Each structure stands twice: as structure tokens, then as C-alpha cells.
Tab-separated table of N, CA, C and O in Angstrom:
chain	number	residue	atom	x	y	z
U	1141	UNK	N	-89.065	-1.660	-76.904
U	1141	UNK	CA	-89.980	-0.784	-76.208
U	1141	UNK	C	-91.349	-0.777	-76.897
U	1141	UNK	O	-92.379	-0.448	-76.307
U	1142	UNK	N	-91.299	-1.175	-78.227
U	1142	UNK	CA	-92.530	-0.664	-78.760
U	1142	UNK	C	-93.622	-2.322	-78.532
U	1142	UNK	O	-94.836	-2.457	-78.385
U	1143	UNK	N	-92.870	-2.994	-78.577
U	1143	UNK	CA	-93.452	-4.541	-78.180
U	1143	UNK	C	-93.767	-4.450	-76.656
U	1143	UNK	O	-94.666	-5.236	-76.358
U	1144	UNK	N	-93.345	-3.798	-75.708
U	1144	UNK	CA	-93.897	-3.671	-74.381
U	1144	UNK	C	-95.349	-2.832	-74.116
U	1144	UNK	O	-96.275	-2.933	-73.311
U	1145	UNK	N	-95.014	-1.952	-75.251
U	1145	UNK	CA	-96.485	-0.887	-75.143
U	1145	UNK	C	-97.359	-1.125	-76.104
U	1145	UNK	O	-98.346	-0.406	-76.260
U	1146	UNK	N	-97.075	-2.243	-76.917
U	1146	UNK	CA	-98.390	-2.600	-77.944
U	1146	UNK	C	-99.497	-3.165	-77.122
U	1146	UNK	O	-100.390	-2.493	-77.638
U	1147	UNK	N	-99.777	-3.491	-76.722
U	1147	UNK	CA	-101.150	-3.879	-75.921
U	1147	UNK	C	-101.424	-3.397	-75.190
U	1147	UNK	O	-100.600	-3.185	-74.300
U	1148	UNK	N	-102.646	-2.942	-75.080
U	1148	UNK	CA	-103.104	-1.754	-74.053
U	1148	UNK	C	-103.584	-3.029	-72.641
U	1148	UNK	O	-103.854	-4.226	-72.732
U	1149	UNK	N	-103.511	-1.957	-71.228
U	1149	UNK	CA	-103.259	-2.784	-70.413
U	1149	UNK	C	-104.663	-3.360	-70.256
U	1149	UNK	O	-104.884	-4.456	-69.740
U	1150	UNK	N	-105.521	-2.601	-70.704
U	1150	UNK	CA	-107.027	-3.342	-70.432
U	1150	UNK	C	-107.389	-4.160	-71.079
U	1150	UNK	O	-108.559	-4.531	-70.983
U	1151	UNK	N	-106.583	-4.692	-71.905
U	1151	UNK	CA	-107.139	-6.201	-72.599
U	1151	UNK	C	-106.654	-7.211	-72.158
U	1151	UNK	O	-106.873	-8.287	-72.715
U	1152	UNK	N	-105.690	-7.097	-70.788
U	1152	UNK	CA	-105.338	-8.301	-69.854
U	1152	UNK	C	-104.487	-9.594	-70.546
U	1152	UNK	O	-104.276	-10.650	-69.949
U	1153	UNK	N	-104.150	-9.367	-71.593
U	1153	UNK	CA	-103.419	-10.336	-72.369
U	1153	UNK	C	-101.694	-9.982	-72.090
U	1153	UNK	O	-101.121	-8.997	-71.624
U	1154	UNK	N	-101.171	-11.423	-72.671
U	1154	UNK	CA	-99.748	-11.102	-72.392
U	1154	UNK	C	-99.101	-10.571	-73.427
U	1154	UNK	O	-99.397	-10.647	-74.620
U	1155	UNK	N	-97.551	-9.632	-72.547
U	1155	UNK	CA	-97.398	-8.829	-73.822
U	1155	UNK	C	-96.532	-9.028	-74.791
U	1155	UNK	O	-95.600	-9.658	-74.292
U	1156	UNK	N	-96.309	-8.807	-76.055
U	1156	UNK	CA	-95.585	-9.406	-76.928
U	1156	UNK	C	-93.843	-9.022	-77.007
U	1156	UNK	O	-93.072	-8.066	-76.935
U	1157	UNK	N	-93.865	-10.265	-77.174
U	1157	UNK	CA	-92.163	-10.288	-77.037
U	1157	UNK	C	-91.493	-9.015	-77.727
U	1157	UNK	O	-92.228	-8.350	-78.457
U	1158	UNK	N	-90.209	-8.625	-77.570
U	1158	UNK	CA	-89.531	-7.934	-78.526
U	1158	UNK	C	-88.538	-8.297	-79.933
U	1158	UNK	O	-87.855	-7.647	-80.724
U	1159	UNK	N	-88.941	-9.856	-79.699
U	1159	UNK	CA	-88.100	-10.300	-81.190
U	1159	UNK	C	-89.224	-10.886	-82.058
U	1159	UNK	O	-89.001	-11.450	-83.129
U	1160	UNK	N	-90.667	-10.687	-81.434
U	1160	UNK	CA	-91.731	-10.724	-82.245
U	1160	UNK	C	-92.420	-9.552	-83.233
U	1160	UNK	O	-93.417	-9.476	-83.951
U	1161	UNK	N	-90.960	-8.421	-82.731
U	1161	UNK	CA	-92.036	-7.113	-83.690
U	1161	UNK	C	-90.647	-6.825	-84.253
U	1161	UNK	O	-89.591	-6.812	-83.621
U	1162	UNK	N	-90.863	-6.565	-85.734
U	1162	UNK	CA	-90.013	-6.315	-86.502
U	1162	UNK	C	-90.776	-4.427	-87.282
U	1162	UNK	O	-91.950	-4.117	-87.487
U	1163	UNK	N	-89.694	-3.731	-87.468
U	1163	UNK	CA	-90.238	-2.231	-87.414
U	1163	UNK	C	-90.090	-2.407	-88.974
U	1163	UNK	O	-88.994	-2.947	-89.119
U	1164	UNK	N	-90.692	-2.203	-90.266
U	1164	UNK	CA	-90.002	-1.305	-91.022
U	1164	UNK	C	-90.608	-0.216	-91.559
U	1164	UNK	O	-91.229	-0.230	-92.622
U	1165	UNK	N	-90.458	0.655	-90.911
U	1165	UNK	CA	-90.762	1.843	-91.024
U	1165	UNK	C	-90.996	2.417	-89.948
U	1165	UNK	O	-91.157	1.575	-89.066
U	1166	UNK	N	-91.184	4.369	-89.251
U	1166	UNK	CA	-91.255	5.063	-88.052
U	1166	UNK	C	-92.959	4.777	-87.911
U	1166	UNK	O	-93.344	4.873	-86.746
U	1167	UNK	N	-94.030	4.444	-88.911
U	1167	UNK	CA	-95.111	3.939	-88.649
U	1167	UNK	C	-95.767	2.564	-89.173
U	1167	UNK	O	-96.963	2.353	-89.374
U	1168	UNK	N	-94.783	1.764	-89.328
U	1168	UNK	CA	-95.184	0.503	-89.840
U	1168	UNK	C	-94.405	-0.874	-89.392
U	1168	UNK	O	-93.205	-0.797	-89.654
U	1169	UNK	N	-94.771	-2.041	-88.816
U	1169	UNK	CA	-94.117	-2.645	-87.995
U	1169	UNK	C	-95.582	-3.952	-88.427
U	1169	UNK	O	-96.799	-3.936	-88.612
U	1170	UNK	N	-94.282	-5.077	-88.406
U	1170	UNK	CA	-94.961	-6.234	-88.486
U	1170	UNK	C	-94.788	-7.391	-87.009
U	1170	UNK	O	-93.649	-7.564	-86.578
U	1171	UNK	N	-96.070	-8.175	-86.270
U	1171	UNK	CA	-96.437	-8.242	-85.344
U	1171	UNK	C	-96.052	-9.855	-85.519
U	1171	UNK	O	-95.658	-10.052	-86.668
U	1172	UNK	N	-96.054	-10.570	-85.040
U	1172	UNK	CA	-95.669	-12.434	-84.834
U	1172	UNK	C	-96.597	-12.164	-83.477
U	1172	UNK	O	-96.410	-11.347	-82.576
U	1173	UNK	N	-97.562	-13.045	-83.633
U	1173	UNK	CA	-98.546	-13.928	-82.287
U	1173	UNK	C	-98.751	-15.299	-82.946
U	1173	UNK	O	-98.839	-15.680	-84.113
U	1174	UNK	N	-98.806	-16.057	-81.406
U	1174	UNK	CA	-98.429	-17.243	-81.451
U	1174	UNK	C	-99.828	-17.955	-81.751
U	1174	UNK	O	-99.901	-19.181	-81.838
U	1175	UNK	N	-100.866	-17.168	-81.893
U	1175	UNK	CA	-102.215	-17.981	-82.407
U	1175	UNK	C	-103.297	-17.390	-83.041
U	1175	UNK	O	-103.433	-16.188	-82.809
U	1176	UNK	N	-103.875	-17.765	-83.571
U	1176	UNK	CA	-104.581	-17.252	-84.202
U	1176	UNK	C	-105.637	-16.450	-83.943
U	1176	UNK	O	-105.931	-15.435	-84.574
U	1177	UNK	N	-106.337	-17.009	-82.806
U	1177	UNK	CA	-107.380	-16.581	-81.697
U	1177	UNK	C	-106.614	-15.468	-80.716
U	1177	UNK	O	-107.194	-14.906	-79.787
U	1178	UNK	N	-105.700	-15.321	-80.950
U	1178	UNK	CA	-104.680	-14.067	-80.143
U	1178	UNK	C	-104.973	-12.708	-81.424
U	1178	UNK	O	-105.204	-11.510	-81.260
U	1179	UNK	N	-104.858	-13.404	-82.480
U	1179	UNK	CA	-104.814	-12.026	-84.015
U	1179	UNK	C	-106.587	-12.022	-83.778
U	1179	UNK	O	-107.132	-10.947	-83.523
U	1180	UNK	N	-107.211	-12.992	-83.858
U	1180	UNK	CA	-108.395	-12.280	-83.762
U	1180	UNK	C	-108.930	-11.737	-82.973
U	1180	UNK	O	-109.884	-11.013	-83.258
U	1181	UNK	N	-108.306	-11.973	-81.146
U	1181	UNK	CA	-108.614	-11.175	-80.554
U	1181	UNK	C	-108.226	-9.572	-80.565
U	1181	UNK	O	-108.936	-8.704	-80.055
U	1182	UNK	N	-106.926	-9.323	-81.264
U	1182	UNK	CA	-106.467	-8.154	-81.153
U	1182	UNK	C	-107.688	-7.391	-82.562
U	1182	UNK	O	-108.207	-6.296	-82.346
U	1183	UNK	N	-107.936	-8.054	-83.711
U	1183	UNK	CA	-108.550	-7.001	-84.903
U	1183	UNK	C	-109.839	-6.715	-84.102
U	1183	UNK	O	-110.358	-5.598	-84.125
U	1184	UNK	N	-110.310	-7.673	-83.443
U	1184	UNK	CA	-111.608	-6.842	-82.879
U	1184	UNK	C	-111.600	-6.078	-82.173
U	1184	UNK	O	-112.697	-5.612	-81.864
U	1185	UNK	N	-110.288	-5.486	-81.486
U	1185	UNK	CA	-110.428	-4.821	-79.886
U	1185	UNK	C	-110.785	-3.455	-80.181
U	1185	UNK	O	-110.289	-2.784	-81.086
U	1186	UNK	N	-111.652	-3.086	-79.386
U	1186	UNK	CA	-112.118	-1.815	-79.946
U	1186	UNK	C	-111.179	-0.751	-79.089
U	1186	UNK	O	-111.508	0.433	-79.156
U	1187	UNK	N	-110.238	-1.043	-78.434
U	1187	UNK	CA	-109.324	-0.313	-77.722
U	1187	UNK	C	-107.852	-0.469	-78.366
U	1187	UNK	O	-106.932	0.208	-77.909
U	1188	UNK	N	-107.665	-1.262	-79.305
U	1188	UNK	CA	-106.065	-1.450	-79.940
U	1188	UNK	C	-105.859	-0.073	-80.745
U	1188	UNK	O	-104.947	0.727	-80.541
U	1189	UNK	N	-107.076	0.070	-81.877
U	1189	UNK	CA	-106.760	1.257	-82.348
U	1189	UNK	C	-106.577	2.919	-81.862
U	1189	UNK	O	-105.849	3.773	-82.369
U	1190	UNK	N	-107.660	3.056	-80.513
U	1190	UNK	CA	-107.016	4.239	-80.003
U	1190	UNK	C	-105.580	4.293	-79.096
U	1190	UNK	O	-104.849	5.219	-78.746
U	1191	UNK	N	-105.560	3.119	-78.938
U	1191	UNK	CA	-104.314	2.949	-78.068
U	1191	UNK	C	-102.704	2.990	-78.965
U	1191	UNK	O	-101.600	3.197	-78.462
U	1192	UNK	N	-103.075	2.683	-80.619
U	1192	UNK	CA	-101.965	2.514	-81.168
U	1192	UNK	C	-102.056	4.135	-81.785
U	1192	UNK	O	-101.005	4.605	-82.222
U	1193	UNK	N	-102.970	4.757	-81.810
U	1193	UNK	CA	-103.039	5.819	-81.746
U	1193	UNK	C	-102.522	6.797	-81.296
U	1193	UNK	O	-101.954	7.655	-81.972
U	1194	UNK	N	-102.665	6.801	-79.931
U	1194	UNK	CA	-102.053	7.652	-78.817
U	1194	UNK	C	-100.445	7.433	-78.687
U	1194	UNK	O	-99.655	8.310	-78.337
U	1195	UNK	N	-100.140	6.206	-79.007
U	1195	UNK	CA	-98.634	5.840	-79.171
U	1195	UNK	C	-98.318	6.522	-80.057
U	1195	UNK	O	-97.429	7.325	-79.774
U	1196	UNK	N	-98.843	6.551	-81.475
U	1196	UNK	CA	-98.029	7.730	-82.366
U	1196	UNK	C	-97.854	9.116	-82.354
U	1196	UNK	O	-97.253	9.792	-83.189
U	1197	UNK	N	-98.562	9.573	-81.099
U	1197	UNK	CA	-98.447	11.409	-80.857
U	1197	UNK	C	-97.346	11.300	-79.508
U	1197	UNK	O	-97.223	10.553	-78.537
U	1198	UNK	N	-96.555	12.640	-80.118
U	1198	UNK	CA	-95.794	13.292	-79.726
U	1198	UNK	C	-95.798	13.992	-79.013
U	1198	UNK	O	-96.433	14.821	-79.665
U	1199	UNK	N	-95.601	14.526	-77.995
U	1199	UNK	CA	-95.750	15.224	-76.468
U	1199	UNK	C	-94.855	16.277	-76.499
U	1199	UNK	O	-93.725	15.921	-76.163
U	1200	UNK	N	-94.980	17.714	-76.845
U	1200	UNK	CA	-94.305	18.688	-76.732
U	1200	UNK	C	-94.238	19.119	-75.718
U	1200	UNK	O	-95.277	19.689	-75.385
U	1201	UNK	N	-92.771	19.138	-74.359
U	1201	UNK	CA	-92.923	20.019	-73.284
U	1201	UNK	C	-92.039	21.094	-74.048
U	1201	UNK	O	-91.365	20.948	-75.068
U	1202	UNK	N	-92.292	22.508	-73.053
U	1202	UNK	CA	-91.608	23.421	-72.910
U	1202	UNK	C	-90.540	23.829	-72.072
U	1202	UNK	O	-90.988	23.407	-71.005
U	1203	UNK	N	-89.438	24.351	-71.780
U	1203	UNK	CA	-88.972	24.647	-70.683
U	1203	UNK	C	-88.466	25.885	-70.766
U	1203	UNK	O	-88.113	26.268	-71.881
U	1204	UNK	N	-88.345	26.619	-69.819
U	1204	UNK	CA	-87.986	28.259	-69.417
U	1204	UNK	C	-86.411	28.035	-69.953
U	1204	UNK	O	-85.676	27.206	-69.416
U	1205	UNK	N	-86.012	28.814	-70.998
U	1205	UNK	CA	-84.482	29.286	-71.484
U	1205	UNK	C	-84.042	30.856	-70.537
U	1205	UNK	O	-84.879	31.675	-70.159
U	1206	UNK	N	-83.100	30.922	-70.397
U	1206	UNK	CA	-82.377	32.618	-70.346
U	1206	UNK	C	-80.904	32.071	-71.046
U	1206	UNK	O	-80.611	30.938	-71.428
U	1207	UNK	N	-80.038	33.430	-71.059
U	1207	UNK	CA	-78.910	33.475	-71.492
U	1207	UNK	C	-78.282	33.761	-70.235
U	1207	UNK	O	-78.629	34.485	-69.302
U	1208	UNK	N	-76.839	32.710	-70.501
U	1208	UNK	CA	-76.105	32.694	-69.423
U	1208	UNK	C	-75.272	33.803	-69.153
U	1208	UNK	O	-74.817	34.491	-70.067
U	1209	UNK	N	-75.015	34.047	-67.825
U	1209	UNK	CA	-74.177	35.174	-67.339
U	1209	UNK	C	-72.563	35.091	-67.307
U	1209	UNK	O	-71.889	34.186	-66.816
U	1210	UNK	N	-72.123	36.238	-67.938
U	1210	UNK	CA	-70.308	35.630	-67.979
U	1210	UNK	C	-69.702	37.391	-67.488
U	1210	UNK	O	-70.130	38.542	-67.409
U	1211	UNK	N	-68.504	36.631	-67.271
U	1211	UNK	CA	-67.866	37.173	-66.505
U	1211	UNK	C	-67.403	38.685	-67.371
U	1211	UNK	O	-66.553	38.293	-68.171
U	1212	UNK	N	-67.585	40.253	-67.571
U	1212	UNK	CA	-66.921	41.268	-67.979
U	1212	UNK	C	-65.908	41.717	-67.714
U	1212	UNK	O	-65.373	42.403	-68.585
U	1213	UNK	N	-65.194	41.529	-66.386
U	1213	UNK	CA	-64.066	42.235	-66.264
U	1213	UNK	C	-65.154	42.994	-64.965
U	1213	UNK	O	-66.339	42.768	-64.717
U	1214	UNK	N	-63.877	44.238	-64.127
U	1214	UNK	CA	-64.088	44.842	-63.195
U	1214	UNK	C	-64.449	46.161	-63.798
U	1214	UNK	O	-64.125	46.745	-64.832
U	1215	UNK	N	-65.440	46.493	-62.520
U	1215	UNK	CA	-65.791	48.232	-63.277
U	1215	UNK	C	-65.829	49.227	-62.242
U	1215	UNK	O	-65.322	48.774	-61.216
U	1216	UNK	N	-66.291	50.578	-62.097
U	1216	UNK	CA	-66.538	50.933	-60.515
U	1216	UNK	C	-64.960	52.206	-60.958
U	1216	UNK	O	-64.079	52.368	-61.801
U	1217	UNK	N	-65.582	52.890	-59.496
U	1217	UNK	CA	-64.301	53.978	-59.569
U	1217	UNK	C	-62.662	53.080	-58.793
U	1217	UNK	O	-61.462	53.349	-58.829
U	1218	UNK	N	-63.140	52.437	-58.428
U	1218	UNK	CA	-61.226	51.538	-58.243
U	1218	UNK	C	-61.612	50.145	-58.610
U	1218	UNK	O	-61.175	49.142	-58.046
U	1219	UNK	N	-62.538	50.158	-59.684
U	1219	UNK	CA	-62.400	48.670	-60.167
U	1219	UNK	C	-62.761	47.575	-59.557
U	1219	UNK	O	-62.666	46.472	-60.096
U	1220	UNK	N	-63.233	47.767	-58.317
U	1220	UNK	CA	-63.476	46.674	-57.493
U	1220	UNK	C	-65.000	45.930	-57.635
U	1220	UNK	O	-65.030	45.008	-56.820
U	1221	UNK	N	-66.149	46.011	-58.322
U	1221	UNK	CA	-67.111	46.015	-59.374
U	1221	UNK	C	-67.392	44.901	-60.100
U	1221	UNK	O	-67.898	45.210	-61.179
U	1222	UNK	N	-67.252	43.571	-59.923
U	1222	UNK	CA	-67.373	42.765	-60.823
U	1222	UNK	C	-68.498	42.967	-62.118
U	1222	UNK	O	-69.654	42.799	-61.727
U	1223	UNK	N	-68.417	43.188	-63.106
U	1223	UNK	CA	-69.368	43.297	-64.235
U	1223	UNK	C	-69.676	41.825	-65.421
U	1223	UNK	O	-68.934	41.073	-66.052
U	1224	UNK	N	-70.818	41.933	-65.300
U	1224	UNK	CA	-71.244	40.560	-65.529
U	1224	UNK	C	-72.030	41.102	-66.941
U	1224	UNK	O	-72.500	42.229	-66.783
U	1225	UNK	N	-72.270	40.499	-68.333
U	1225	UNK	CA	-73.053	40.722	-69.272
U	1225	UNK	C	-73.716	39.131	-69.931
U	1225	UNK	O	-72.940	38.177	-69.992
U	1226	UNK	N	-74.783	39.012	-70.271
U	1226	UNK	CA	-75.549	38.188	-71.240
U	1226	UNK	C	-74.273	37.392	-71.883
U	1226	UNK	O	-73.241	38.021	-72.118
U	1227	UNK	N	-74.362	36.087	-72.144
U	1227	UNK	CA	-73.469	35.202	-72.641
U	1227	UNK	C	-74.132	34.937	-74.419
U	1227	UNK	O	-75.204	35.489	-74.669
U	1228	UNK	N	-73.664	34.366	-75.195
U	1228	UNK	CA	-74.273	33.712	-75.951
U	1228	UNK	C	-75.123	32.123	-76.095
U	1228	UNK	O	-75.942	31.819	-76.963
U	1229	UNK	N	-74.607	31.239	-74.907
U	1229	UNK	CA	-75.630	30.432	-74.609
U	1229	UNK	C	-76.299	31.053	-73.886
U	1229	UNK	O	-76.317	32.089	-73.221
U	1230	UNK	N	-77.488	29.263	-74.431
U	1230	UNK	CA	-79.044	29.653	-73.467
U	1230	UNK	C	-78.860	28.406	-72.680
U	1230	UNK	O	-78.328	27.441	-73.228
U	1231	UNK	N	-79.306	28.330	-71.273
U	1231	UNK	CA	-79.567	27.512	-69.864
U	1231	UNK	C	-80.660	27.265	-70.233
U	1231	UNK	O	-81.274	28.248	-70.646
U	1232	UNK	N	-81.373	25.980	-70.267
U	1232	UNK	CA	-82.591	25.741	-70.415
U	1232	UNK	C	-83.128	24.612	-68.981
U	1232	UNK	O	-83.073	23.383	-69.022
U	1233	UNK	N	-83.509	25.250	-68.079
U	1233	UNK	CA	-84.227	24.794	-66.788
U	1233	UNK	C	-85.429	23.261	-67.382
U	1233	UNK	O	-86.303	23.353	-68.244
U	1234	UNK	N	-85.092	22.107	-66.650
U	1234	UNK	CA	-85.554	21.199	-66.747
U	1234	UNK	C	-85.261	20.034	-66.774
U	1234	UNK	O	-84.404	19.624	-65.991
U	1235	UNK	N	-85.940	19.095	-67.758
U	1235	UNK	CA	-85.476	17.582	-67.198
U	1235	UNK	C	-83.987	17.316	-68.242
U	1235	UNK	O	-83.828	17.873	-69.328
U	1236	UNK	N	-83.022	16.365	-67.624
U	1236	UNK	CA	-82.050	16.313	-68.616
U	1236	UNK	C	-82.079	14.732	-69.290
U	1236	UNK	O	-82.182	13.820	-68.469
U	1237	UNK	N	-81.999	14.390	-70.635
U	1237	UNK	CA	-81.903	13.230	-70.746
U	1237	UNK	C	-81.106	11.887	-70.177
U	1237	UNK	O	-80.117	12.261	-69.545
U	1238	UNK	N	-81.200	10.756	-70.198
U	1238	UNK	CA	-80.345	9.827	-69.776
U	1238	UNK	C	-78.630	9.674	-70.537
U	1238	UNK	O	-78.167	10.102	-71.595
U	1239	UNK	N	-78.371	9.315	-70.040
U	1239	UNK	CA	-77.164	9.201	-71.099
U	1239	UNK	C	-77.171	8.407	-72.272
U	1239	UNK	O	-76.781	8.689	-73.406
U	1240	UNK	N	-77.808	7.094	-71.703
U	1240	UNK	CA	-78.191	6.525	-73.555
U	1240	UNK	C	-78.565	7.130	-74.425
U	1240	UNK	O	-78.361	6.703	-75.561
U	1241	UNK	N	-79.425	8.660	-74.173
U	1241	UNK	CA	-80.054	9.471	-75.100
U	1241	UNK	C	-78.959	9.396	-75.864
U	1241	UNK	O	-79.158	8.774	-76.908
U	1242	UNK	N	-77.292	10.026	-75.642
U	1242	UNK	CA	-76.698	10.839	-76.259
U	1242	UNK	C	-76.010	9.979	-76.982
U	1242	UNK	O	-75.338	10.535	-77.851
U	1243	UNK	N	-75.893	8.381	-76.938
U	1243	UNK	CA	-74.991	6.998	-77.244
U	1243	UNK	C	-75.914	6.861	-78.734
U	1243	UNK	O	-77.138	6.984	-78.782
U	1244	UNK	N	-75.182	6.631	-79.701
U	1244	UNK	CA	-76.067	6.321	-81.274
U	1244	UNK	C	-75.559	4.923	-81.182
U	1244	UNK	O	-75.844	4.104	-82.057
């Protein structure tokens, strides 16, 4: 993924493979291009660095929590009353991950 989004799309070049970028480290990663005039086009681009930039920030959404509703038992003068109280989970309204998320 990170070899698909290294080149920003406005420099019209092709994009680099994924067995050409080797990571080591969460901000450090070494690049393989196939020419030389490809590396010098990328140190000059005056768009690589905000673009590799913006790749390293993090996007905090929010989403609306409540606590879930569970079942109390019956209440009322003949019991007929369903009584409901605050659960100890929280429901959190929003997007849910893929399942690969949850696969290590």
C-alpha cells in the first residue's frame, strides 16, 4: 500500500512496485527505481515532500457512543412492565472495519 501512494498523482509518473519498497521502520523505508533520471526526478519534486508528508498524519474521526440497553426484569403493579437499565457496554454508531482489520 505504501508503494501505491508514494507518488503523488501529479507527477504523472509510474507507480512503484511493492517489492521495490522495503519498510524499516513506521517512518523510514528504502525506495529501488529503475533509473537514475527517475531518483532525480523524484529529489527535485517540489510536491514529493508535502505529499510524503500528508501520508504521515493521522486522521482522527469521532463517533457518537451510548451505553447499551439490557433487559431488568418486569415491574408495574402486576408486573407486566418490562424494565430496561444502562448496560455496561458502549454501542459506538459508525463505520465498522473490514475483516482483515481483525486477521494479524
Amino acid at each position: 500500500m505504501v508503494a501505491r501512494n508514494l507518488i503523488p498523482p501529479q507527477m504523472e509518473m509510474d507507480p512503484v512496485k511493492e517489492e521495490d519498497v522495503v519498510l524499516l521502520s513506521p517512518t523510514t523505508a528504502l525506495v529501488t527505481l529503475e533509473s537514475a533520471a527517475r531518483v532525480e526526478q523524484l529529489t527535485k519534486s517540489l510536491t514529493l515532500p508535502a505529499h510524503l508528508e500528508e501520508m504521515g498524519k493521522s486522521h482522527i474521526r469521532y463517533f457518537k457512543a451510548k451505553r447499551e440497553i439490557v433487559f431488568a426484569g418486569y415491574d408495574g403493579p402486576a408486573g407486566g412492565q418490562e424494565r430496561k437499565v444502562k448496560g455496561e457496554r458502549l454501542i459506538v454508531d459508525g463505520d465498522v472495519p473490514s475483516k482483515d482489520f481483525f486477521v494479524s
